[in-house]
mmCIF file of C-alpha atoms and ligand atoms in Angstrom:
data_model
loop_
_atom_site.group_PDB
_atom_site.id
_atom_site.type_symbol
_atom_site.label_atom_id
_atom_site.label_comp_id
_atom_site.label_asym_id
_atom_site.label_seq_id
_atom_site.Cartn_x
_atom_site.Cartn_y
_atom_site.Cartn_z
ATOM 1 C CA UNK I 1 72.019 -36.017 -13.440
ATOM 2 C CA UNK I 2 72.934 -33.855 -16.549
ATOM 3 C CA UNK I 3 70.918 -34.066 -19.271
ATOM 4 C CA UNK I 4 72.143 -33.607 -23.153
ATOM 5 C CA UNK I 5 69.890 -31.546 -25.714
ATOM 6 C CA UNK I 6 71.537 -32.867 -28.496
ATOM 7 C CA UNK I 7 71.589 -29.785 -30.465
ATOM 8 C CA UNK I 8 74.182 -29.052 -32.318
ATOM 9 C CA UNK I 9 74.829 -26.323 -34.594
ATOM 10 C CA UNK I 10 77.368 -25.794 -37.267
ATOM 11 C CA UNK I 11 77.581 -23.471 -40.239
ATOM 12 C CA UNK I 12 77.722 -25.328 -43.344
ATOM 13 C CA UNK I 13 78.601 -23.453 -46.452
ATOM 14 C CA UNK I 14 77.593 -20.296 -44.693
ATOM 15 C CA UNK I 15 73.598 -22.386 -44.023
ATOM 16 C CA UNK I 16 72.914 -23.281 -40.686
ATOM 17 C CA UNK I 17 72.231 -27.109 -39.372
ATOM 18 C CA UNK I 18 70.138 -28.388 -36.872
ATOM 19 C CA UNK I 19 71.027 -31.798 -35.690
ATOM 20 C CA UNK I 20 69.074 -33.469 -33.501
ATOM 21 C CA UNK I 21 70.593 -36.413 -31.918
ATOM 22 C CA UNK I 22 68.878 -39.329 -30.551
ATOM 23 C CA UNK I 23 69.177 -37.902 -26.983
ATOM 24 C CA UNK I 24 66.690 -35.829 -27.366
ATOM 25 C CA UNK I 25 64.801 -35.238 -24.140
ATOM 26 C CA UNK I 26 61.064 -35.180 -24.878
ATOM 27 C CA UNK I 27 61.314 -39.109 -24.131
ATOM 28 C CA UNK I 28 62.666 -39.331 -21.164
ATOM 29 C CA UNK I 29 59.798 -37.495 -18.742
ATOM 30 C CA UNK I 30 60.590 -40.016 -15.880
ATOM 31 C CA UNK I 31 64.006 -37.577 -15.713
ATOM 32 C CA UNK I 32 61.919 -34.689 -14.639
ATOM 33 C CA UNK I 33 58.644 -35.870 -12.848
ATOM 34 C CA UNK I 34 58.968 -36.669 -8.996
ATOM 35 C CA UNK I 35 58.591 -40.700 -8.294
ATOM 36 C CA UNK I 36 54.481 -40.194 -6.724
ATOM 37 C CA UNK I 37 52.537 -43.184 -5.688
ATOM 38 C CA UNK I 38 49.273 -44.923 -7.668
ATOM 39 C CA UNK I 39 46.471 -43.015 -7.906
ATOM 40 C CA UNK I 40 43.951 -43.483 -4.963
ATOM 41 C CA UNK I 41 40.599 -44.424 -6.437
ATOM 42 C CA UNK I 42 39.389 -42.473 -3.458
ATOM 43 C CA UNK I 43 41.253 -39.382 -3.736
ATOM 44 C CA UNK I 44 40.106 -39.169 -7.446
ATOM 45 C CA UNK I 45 36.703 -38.912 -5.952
ATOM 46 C CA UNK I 46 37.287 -36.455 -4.109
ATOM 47 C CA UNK I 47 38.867 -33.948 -6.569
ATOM 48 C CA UNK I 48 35.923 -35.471 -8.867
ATOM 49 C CA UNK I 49 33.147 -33.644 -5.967
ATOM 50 C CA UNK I 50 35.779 -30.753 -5.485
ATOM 51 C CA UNK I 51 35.095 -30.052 -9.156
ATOM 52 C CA UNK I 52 31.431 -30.765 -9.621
ATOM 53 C CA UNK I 53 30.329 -28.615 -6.668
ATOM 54 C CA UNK I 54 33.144 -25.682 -8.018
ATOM 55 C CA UNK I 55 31.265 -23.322 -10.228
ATOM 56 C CA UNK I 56 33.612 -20.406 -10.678
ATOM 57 C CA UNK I 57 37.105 -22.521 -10.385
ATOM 58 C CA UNK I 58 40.123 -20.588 -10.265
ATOM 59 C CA UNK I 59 43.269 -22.702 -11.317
ATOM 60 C CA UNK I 60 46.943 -22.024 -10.367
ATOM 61 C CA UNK I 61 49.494 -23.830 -12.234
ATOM 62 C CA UNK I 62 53.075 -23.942 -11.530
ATOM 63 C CA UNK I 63 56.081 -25.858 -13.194
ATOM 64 C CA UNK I 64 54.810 -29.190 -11.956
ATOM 65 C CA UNK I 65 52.360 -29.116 -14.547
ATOM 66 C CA UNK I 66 55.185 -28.831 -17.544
ATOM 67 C CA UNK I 67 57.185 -31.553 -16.071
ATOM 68 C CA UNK I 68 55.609 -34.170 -18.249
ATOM 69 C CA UNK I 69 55.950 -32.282 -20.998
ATOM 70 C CA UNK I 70 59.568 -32.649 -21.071
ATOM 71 C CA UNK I 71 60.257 -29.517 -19.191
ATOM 72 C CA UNK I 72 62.025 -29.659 -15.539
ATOM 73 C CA UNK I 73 61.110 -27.883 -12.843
ATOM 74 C CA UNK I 74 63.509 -25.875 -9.778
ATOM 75 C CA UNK I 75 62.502 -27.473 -6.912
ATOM 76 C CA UNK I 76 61.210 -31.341 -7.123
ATOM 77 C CA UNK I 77 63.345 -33.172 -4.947
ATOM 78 C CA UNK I 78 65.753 -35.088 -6.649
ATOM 79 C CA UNK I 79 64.774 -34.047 -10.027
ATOM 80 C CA UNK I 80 64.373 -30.216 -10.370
ATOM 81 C CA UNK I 81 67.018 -27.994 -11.384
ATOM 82 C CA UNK I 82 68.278 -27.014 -7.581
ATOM 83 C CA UNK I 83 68.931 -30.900 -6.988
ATOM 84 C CA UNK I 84 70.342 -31.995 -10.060
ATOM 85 C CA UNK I 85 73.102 -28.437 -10.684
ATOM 86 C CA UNK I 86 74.283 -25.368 -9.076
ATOM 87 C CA UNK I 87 73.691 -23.692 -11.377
ATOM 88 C CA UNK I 88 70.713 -20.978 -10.372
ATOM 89 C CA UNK I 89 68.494 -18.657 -12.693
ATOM 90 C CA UNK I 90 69.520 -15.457 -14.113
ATOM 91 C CA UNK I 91 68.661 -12.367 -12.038
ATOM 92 C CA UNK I 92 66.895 -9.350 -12.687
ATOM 93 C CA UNK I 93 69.360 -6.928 -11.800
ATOM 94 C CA UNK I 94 72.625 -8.774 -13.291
ATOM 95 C CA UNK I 95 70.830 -9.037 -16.379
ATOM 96 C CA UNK I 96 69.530 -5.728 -17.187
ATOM 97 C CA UNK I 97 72.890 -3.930 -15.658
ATOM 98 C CA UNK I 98 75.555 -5.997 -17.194
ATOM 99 C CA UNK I 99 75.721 -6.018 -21.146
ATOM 100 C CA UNK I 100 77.818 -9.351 -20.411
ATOM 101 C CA UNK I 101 75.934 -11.008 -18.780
ATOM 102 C CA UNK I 102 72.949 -10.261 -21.653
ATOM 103 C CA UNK I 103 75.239 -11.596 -24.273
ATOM 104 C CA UNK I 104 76.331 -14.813 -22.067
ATOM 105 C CA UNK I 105 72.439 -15.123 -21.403
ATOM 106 C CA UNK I 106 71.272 -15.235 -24.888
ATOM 107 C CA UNK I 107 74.001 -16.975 -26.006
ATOM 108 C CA UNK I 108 72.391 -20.077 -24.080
ATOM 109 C CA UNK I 109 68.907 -18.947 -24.903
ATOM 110 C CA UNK I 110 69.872 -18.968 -28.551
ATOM 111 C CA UNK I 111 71.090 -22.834 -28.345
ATOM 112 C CA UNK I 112 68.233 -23.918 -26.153
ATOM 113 C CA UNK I 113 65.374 -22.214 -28.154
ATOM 114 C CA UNK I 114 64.786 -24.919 -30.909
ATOM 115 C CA UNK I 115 63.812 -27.487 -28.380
ATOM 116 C CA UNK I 116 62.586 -25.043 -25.346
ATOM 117 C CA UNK I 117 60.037 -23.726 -28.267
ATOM 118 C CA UNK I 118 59.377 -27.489 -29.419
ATOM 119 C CA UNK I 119 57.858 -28.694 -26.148
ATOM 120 C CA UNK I 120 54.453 -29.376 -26.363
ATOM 121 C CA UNK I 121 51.210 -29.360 -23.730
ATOM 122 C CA UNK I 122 50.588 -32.604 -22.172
ATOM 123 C CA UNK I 123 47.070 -34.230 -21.054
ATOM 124 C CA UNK I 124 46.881 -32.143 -18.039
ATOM 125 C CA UNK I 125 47.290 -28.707 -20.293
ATOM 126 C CA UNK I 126 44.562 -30.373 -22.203
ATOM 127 C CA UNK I 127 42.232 -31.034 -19.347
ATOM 128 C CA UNK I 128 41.942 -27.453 -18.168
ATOM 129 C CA UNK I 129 41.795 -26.199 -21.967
ATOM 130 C CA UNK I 130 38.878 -28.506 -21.921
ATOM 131 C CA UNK I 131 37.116 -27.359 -18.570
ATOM 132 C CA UNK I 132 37.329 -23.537 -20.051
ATOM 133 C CA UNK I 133 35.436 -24.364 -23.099
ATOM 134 C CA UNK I 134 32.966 -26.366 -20.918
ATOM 135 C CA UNK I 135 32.620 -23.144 -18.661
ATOM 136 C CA UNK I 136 33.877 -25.285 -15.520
ATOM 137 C CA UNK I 137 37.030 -22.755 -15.473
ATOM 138 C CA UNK I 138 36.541 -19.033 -14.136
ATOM 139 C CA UNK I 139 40.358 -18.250 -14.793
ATOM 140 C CA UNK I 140 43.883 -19.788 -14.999
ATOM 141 C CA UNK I 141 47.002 -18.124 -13.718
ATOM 142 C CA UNK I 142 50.118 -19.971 -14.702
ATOM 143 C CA UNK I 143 53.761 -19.013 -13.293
ATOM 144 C CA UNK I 144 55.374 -21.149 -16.373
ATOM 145 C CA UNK I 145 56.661 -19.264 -19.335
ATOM 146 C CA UNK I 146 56.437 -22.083 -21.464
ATOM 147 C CA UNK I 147 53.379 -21.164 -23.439
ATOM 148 C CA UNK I 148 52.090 -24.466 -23.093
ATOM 149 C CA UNK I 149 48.718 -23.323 -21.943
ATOM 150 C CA UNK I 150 48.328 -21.158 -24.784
ATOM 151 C CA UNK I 151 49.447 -23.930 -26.990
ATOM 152 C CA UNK I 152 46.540 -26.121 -25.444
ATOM 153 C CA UNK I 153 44.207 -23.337 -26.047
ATOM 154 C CA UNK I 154 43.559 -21.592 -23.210
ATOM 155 C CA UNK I 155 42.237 -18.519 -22.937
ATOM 156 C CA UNK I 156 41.239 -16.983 -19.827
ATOM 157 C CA UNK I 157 44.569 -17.287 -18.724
ATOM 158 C CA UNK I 158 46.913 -15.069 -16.866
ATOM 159 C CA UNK I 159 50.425 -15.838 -17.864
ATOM 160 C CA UNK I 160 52.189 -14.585 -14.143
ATOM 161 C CA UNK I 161 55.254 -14.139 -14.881
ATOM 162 C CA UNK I 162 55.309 -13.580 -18.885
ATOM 163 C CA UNK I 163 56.334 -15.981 -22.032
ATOM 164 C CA UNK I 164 59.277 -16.955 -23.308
ATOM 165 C CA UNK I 165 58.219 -16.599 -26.759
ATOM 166 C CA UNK I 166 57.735 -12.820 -26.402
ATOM 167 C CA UNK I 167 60.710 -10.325 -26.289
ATOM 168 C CA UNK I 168 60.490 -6.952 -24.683
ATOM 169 C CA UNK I 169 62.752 -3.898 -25.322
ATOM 170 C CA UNK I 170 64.162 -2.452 -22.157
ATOM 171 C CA UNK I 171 64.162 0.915 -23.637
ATOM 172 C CA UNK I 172 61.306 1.505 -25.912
ATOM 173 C CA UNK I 173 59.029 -1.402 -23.958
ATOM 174 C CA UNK I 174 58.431 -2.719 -28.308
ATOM 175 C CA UNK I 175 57.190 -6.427 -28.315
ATOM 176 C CA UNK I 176 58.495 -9.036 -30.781
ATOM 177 C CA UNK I 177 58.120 -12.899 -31.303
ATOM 178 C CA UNK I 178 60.971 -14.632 -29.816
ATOM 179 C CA UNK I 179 61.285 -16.678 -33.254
ATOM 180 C CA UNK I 180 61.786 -13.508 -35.088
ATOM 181 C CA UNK I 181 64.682 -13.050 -32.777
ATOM 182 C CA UNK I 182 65.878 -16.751 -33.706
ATOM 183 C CA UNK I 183 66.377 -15.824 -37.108
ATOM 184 C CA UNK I 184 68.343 -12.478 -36.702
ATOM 185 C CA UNK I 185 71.041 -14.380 -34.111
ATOM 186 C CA UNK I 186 71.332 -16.760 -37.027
ATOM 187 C CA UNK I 187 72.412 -13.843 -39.454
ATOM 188 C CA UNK I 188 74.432 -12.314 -36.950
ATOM 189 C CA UNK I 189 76.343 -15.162 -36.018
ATOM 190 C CA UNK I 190 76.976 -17.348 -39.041
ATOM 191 C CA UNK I 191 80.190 -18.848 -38.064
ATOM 192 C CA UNK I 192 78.979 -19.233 -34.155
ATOM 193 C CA UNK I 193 78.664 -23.048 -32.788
ATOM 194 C CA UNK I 194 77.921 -23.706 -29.353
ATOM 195 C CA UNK I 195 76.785 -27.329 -27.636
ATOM 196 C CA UNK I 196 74.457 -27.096 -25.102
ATOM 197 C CA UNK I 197 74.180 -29.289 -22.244
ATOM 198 C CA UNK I 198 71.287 -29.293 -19.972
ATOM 199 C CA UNK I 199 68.132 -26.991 -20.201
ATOM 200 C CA UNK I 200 66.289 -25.431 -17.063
ATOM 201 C CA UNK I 201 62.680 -24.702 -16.879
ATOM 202 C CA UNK I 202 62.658 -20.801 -18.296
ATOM 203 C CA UNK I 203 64.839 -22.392 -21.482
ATOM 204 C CA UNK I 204 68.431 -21.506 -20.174
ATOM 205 C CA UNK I 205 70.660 -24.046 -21.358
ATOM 206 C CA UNK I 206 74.728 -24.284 -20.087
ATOM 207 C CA UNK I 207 77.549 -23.201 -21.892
ATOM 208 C CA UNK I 208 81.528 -22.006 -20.799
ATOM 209 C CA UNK I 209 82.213 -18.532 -21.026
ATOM 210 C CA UNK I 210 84.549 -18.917 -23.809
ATOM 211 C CA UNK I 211 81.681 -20.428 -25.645
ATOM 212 C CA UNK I 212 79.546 -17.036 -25.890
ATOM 213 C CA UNK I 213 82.330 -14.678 -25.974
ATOM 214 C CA UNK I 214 81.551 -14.138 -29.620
ATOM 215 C CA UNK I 215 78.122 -14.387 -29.179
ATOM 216 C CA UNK I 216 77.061 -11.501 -31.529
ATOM 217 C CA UNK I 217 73.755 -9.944 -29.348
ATOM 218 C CA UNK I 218 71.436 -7.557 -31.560
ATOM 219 C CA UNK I 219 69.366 -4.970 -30.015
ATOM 220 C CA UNK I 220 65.598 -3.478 -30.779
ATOM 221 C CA UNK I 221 65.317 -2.544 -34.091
ATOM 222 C CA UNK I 222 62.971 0.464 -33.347
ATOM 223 C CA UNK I 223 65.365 2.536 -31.200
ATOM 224 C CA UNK I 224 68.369 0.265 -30.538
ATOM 225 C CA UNK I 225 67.821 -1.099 -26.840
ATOM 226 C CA UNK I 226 68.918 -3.896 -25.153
ATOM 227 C CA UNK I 227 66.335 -6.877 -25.515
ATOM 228 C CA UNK I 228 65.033 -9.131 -22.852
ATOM 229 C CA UNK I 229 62.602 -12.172 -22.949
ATOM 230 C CA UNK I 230 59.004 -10.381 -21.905
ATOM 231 C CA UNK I 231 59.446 -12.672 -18.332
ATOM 232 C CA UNK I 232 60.113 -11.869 -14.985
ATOM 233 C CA UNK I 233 63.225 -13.005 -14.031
ATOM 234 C CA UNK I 234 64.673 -14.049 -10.113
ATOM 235 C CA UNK I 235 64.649 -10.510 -7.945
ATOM 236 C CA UNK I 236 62.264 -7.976 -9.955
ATOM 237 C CA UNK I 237 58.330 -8.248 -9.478
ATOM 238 C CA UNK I 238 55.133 -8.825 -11.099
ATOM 239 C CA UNK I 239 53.347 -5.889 -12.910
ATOM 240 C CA UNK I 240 51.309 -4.167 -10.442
ATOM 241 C CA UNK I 241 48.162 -4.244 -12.366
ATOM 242 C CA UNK I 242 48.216 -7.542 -13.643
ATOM 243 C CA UNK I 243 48.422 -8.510 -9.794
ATOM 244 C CA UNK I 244 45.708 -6.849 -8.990
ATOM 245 C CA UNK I 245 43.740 -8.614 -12.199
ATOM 246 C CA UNK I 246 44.318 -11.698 -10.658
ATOM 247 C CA UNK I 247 43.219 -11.274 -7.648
ATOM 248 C CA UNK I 248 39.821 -9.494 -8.810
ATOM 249 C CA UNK I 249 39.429 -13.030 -10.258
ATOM 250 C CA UNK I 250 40.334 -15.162 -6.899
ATOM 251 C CA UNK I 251 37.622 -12.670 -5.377
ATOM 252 C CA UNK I 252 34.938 -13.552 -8.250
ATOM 253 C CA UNK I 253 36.208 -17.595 -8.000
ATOM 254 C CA UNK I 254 34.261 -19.989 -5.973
ATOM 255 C CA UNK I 255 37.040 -22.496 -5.349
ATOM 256 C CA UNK I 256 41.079 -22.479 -5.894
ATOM 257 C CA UNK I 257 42.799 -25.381 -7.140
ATOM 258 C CA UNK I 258 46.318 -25.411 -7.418
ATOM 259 C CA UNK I 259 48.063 -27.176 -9.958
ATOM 260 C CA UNK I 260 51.894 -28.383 -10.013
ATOM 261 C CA UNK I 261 53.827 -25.324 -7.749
ATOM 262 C CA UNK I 262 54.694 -25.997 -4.321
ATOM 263 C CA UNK I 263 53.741 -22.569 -3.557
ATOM 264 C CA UNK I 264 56.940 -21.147 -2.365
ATOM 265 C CA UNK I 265 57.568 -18.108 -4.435
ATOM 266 C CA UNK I 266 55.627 -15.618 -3.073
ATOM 267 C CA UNK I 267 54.102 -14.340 -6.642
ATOM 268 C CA UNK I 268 51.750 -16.969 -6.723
ATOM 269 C CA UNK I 269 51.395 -18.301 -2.840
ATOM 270 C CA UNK I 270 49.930 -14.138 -2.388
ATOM 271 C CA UNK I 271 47.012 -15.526 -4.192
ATOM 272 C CA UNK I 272 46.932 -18.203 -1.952
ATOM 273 C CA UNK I 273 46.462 -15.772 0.572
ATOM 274 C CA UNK I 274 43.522 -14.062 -0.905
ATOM 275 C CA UNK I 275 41.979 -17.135 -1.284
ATOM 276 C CA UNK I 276 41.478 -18.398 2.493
ATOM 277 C CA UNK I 277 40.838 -14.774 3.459
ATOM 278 C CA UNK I 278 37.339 -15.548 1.089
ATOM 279 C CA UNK I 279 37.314 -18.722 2.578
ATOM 280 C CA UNK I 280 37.424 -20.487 -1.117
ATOM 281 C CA UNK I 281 38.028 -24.282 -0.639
ATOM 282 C CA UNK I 282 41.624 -24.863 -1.702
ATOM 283 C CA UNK I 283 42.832 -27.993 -3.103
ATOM 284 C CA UNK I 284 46.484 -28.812 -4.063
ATOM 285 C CA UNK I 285 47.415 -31.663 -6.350
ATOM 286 C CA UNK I 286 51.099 -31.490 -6.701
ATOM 287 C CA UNK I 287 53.693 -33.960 -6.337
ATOM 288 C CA UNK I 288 55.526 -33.683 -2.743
ATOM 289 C CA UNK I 289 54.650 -30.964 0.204
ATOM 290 C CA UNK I 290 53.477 -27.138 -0.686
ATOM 291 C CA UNK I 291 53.720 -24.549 1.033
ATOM 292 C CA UNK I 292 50.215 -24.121 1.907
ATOM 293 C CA UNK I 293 49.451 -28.031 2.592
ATOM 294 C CA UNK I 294 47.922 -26.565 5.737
ATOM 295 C CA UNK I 295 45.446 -24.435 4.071
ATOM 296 C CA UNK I 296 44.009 -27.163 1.505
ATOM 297 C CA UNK I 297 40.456 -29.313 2.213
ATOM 298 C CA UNK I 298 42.331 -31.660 -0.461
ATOM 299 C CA UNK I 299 45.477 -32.327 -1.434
ATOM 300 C CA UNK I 300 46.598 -35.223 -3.950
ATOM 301 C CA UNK I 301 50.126 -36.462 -4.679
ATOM 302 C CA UNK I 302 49.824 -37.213 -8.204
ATOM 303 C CA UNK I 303 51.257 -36.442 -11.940
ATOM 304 C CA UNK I 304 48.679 -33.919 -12.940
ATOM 305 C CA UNK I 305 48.894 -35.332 -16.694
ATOM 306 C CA UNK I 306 47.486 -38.929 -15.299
ATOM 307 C CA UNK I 307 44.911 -36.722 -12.926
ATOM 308 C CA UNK I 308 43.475 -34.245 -14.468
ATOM 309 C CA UNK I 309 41.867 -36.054 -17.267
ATOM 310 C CA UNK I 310 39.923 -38.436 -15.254
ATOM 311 C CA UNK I 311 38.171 -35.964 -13.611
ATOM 312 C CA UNK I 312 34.139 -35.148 -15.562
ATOM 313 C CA UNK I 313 34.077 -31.079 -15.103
ATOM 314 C CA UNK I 314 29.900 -31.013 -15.902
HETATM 315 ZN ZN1 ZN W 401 63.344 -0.293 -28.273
#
């Protein structure tokens, strides 16, 4: 299944346009979210005493939690990115070797930003927003770049693998806002139109090579590097010390609950790890098998958005 973003842009009288078409996407979440069954009065009770007796929860979220915002994930069966394209995310190496390969990569980034930025955090984002201000939540490490936790409110939040809406020089290691970066493609490529079709959970949209070749690409404006969203892309690694931060806060958490990830890249499932050598209770509420199904005291089969908020977290 392809899905259209109905953005297109044209330059009119040297302005740009933004027309959204009626396809937008943010409707259709049943396109993205793995079928699950009804909620089990039962299992809700369970999670319920999960969370009363937690203290010190620690809270691992994964794309399955952004799925109902709109967003797809990789690997839902069916439904994530793997199973509906071939199409595969950008890697590390390719992108910070090949000047190319940057252009071709912003290119798409540049047509899929308006609506990748527009996305917006759903009743489960809410939830654990909620349980931090209520002190229920000792931490929250996402693997999403989608700044949809932060949009919720969150706080004591780890973001794993970095934000979209930051960009980082390669060069200099200077931090900007990714909308800053909006606007100066926009002066740079006035007469530039592109359609995208399709979006994938890091904001990558699809577009033909001939599309981008005249994708005009600028560079840091401190010392004139090449620029790169402030993520981790497929094939490099997670900042040493911000690995380390997390798991000082596994160690200091009473209980791990995972949230929409099934666990099998290893950046989060090392966390995992540190977890049942503590001996935390682990529960998993994500929609099909994890990785660590094995591991968990509970584990739920449910849309986090229709979950979460049920659950009282005095
Ligand atoms: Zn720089």
């Amino acid at each position: 299944m392809r899905m259209s973003l109905g953005l297109t842009f044209r330059s009119a009288k040297g302005h740009w346009v933004e027309n959204v078409s009626q396809q937008r996407s943010h409707g259709s979440i049943e396109s993205f979210v793995p079928p699950s069954p009804p909620l089990d009065p039962e299992k809700v009770k369970e999670l319920q005493r999960f969370i009363t007796l937690s203290k010190r929860l620690f809270v691992m979220t994964g794309a399955g939690i952004s799925t109902e915002s709109g967003i797809p994930d990789y690997r839902s069966e069916n439904v994530g990115l793997y199973a509906r394209t071939d199409r595969r995310p950008i890697q590390h190496r390719d992108f910070v070797q090949s000047a190319l390969i940057r252009q071709q990569y912003w290119a798409r980034n540049f047509v899929g930003w308006p609506q990748f930025s527009s996305h917006q955090p759903n009743p489960a984002h809410w939830a654990l927003s909620n349980w931090e201000k209520l002190g229920k939540l000792h931490w929250l490490v996402t693997q999403n770049v989608d700044a949809l936790h932060t949009k919720a409110g969150s706080r004591r939040l780890t973001e794993l693998h970095g934000c979209m809406h930051r960009v980082l020089c390669l060069d200099c290691g200077e931090q900007t806002h990714r909308g800053v970066l909006q606007e100066r493609f926009q002066i740079l490529n006035p007469a530039w139109s592109a359609e995208a079709h399709g979006v994938a959970p890091d904001g990558d949209v699809f577009l033909s090579d001939e599309q981008v070749w005249s994708f005009q690409v600028p560079s840091c404006v401190r010392c004139g590097g090449p620029l790169k969203p402030d993520v981790v892309f497929f094939g490099d690694t997670v900042n040493r010390d911000k690995v380390d931060f997390v798991h000082k806060r596994v160690k200091e958490a009473d209980s791990l609950l995972v949230v929409g990830s099934s666990l099998q890249v290893y950046s989060g499932y090392r966390f995992i790890l540190t977890a049942r050598e503590k001996q935390l209770p682990i529960a998993i509420l994500n929609i099909g098998p994890t990785r660590s199904d094995d591991l968990a005291c509970l584990k739920l089969n449910s849309r986090c958005g229709e979950l979460l908020p049920l659950i009282d977290p005095h």
